[in-house]
Short mmCIF file of C-alpha atoms in Angstrom, two decimals:
data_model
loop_
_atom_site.label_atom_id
_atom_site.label_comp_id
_atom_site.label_asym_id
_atom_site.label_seq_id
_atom_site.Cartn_x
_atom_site.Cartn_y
_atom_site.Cartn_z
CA UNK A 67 89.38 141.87 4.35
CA UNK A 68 92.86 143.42 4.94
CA UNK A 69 95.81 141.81 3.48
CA UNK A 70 99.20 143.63 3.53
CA UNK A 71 100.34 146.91 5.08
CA UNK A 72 103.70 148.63 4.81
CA UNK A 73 105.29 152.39 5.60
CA UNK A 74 106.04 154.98 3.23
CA UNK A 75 109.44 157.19 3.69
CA UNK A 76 108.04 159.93 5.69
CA UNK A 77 106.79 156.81 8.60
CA UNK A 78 102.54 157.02 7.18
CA UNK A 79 101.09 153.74 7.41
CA UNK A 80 98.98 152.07 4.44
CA UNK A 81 96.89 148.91 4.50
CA UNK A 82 95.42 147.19 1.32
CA UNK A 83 91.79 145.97 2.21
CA UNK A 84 89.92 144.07 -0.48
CA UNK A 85 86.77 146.54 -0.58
CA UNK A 86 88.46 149.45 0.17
CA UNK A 87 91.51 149.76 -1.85
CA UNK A 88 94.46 151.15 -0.07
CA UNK A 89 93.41 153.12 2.78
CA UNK A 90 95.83 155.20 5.45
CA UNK A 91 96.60 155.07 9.38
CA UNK A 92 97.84 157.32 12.06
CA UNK A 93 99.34 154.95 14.08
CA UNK A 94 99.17 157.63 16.74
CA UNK A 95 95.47 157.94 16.99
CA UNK A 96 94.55 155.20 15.21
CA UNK A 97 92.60 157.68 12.40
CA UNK A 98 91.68 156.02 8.93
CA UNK A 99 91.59 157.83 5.58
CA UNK A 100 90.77 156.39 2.03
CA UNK A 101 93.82 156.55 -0.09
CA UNK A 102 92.80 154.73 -3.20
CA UNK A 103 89.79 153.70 -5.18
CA UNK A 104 89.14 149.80 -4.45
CA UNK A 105 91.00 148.24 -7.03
CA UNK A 106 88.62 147.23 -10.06
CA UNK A 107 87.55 143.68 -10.78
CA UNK A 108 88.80 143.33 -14.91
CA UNK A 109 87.01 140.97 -17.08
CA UNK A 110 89.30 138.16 -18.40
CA UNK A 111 90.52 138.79 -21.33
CA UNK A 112 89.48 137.14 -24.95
CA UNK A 113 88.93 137.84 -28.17
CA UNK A 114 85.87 139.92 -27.60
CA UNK A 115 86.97 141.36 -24.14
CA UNK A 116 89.67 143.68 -25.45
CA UNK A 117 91.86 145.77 -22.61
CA UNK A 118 91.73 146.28 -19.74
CA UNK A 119 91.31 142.74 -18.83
CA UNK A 120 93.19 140.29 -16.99
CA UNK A 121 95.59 137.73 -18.34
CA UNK A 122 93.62 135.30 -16.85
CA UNK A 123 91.62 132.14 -18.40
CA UNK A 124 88.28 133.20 -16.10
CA UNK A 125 87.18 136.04 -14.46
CA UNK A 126 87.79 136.51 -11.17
CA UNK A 127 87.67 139.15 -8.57
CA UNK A 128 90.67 141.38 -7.48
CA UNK A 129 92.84 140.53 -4.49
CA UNK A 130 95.59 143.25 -3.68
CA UNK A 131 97.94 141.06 -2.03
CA UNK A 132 101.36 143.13 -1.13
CA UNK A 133 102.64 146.88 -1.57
CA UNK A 134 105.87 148.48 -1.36
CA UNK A 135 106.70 151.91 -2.26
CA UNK A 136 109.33 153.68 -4.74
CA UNK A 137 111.73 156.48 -3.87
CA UNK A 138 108.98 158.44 -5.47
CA UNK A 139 105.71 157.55 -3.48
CA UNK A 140 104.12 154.93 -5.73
CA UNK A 141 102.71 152.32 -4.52
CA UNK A 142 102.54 149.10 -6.40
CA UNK A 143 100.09 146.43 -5.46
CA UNK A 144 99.96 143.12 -6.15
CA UNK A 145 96.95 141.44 -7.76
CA UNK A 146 97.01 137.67 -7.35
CA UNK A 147 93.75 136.68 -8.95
CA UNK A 148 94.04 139.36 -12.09
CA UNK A 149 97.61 138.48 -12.70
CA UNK A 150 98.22 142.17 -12.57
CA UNK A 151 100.37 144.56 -10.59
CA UNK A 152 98.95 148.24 -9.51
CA UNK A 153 100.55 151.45 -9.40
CA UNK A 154 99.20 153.87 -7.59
CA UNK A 155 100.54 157.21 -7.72
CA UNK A 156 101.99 159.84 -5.20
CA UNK A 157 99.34 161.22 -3.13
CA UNK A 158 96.53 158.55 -3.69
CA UNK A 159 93.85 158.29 -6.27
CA UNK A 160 93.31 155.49 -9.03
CA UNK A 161 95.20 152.19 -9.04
CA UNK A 162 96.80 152.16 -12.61
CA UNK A 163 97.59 149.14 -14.18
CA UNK A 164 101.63 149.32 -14.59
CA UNK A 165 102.09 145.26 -15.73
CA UNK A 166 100.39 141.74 -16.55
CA UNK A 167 101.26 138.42 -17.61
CA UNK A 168 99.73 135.75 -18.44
CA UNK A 169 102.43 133.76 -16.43
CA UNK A 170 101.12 135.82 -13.02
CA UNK A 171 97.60 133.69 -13.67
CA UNK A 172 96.88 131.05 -10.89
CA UNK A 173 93.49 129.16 -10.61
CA UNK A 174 93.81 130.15 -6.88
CA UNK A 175 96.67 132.45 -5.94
CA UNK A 176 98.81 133.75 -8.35
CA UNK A 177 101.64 137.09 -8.27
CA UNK A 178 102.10 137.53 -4.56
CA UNK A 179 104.52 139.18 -2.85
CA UNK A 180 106.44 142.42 -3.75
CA UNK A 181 109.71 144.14 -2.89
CA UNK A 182 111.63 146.82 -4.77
CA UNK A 183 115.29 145.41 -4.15
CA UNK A 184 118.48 147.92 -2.59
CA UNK A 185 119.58 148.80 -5.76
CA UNK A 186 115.85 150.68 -6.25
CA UNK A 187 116.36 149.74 -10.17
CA UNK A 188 114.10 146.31 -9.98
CA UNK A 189 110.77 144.84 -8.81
CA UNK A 190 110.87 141.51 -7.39
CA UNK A 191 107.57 139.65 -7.58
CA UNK A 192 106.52 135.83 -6.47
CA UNK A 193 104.01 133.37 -7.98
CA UNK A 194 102.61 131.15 -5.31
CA UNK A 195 101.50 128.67 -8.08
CA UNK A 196 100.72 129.22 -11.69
CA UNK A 197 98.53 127.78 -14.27
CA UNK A 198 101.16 124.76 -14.46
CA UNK A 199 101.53 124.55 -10.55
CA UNK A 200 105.20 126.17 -10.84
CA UNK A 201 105.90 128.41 -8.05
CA UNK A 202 108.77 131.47 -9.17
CA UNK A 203 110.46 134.85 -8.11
CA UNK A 204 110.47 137.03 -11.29
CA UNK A 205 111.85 140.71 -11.57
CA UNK A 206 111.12 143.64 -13.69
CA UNK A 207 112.76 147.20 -14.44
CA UNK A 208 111.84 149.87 -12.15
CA UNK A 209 110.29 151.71 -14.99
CA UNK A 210 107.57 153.74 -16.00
CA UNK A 211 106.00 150.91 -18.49
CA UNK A 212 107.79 147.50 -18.67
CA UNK A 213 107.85 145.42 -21.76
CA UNK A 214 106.35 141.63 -21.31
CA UNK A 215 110.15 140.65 -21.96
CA UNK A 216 111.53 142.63 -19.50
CA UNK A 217 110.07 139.90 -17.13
CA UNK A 218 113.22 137.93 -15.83
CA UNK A 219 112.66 134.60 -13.97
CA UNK A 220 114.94 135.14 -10.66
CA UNK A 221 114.17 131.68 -9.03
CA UNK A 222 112.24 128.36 -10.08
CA UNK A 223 111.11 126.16 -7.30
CA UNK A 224 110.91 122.77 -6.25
CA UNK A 225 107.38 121.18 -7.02
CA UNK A 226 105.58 121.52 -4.15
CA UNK A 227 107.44 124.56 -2.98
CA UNK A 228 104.99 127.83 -2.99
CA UNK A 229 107.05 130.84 -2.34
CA UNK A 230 105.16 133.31 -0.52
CA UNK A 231 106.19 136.60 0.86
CA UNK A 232 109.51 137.54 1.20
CA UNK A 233 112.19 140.40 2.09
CA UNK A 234 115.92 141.28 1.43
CA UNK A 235 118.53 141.16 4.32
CA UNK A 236 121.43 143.61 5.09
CA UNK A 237 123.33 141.99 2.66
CA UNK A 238 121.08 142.11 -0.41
CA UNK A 239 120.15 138.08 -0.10
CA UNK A 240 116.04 137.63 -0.23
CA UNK A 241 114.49 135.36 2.37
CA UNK A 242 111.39 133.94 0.79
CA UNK A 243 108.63 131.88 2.76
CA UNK A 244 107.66 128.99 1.47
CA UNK A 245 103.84 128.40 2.37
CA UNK A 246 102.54 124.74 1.84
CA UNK A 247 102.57 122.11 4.84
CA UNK A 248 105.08 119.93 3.19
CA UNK A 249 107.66 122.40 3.25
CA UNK A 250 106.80 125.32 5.32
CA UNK A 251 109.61 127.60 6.54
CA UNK A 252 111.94 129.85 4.32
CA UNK A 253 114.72 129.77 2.21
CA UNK A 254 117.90 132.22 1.89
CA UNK A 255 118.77 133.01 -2.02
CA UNK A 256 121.95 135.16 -3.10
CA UNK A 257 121.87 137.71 -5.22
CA UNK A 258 122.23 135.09 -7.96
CA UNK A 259 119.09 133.10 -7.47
CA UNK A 260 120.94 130.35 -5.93
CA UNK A 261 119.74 128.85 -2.58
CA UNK A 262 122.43 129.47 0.01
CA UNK A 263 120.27 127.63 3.08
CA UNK A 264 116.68 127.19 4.88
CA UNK A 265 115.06 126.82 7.91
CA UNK A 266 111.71 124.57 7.30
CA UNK A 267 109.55 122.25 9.67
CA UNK A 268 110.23 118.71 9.58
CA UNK A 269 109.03 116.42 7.54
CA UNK A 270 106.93 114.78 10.14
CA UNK A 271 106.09 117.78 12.23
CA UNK A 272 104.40 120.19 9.35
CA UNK A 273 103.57 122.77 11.73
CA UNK A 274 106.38 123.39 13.62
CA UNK A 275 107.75 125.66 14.14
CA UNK A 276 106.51 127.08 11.05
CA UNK A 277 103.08 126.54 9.76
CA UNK A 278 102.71 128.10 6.26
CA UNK A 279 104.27 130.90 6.75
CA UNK A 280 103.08 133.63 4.86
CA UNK A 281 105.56 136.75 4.99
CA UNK A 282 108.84 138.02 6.99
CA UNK A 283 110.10 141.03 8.20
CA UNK A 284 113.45 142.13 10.21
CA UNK A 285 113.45 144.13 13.30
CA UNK A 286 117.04 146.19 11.52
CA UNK A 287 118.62 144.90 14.76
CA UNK A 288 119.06 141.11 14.86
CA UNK A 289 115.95 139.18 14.04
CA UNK A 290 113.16 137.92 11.54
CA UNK A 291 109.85 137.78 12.38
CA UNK A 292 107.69 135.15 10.09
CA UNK A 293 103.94 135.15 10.23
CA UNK A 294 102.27 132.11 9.84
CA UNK A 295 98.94 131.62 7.60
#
């Protein structure tokens, strides 16, 4: 099963697949090459079950979820069962766990999407729904190893909300999708964390015209595109 795909700097074209790991497309000739390992199902952690292990109360299989890449060429992956995010280095090879938390766990889908903001200095990362049903955007250092309290909240949502993917505009605000049927659309935060607007469905008409939405993009020229789960 593919999930998420996004460019590198030099234009190459990566897709995370659930068996495969990351693998790589010529978009001109439509050519596939492995790029990673598949990323390794961890057992949950416990007393007994010492690292590496997931944060997680029960063991459950990996799910790369969303990728972006640093100025570098890593590529950092998502995990939303294994409330982990990847790293995998320059040139391919081995995903590396590069941070977990407990607070990524979900009993269905956890840490979701990914961006590395303008600045390149921070990872932003969403929970769809943790252990307590809260849904959040968090950020962390761009840095080689981050500390569990480097792990900032950015945004706490509404019960009921389930942020999803998301992207920054021009202007360094972050649309964020919002993926349940009861509010399904996307909201418009500033740089602070505070919600400046949204565009959702109506309350009687839960799939239109979004119906959970599950990430965004821009065009660079004057629109969003929003795929719809």
């Amino acid at each position: 099963a593919n999930s998420c795909l996004a460019f590198d700097g030099s234009g190459k074209l990566y897709v995370l697949n659930t068996q495969l790991g990351m693998y790589r497309l010529d978009t001109g000739t439509g050519a596939q090459e492995a790029y990673s390992a598949p990323f390794p199902n961890l057992p949950a952690c416990s007393l007994l079950q010492k690292a590496p292990c997931s944060p997680t109360p029960v063991n459950l299989p990996a799910l790369p979820n969303d990728v972006a890449f640093d100025a570098a060429g890593d590529a950092y992956v998502t995990d939303s069962m294994q409330a982990t995010i990847w790293r995998v280095p320059a040139g391919g090879g081995a995903p590396q766990i590069w941070f977990q938390s407990s607070k990524f766990a979900s009993p269905y889908i956890g840490v979701n999407g990914l961006r590395i903001d303008p600045t390149r200095t921070k990872v932003y990362v969403s929970v769809t729904t943790d252990l307590l049903a809260g849904s959040y955007i968090y950020t962390l250092p761009l840095v080689a190893a981050p500390q569990a309290s480097d792990l900032k909240v950015f945004k706490k949502f509404a019960l009921g909300e389930a942020a999803d993917g998301f992207a920054f505009g021009a202007t360094g605000d972050l649309y964020v999708t919002l993926a349940l049927p009861t509010t399904s659309g996307f909201v418009v935060l500033g740089p602070d964390g505070v919600e400046k607007r949204r565009s959702v469905s109506p309350l009687l008409s839960p799939t239109v015209p979004y119906d959970s939405p599950a990430n965004l993009a821009f065009d660079g020229v004057d629109s969003l595109f929003v795929v719809n789960h």
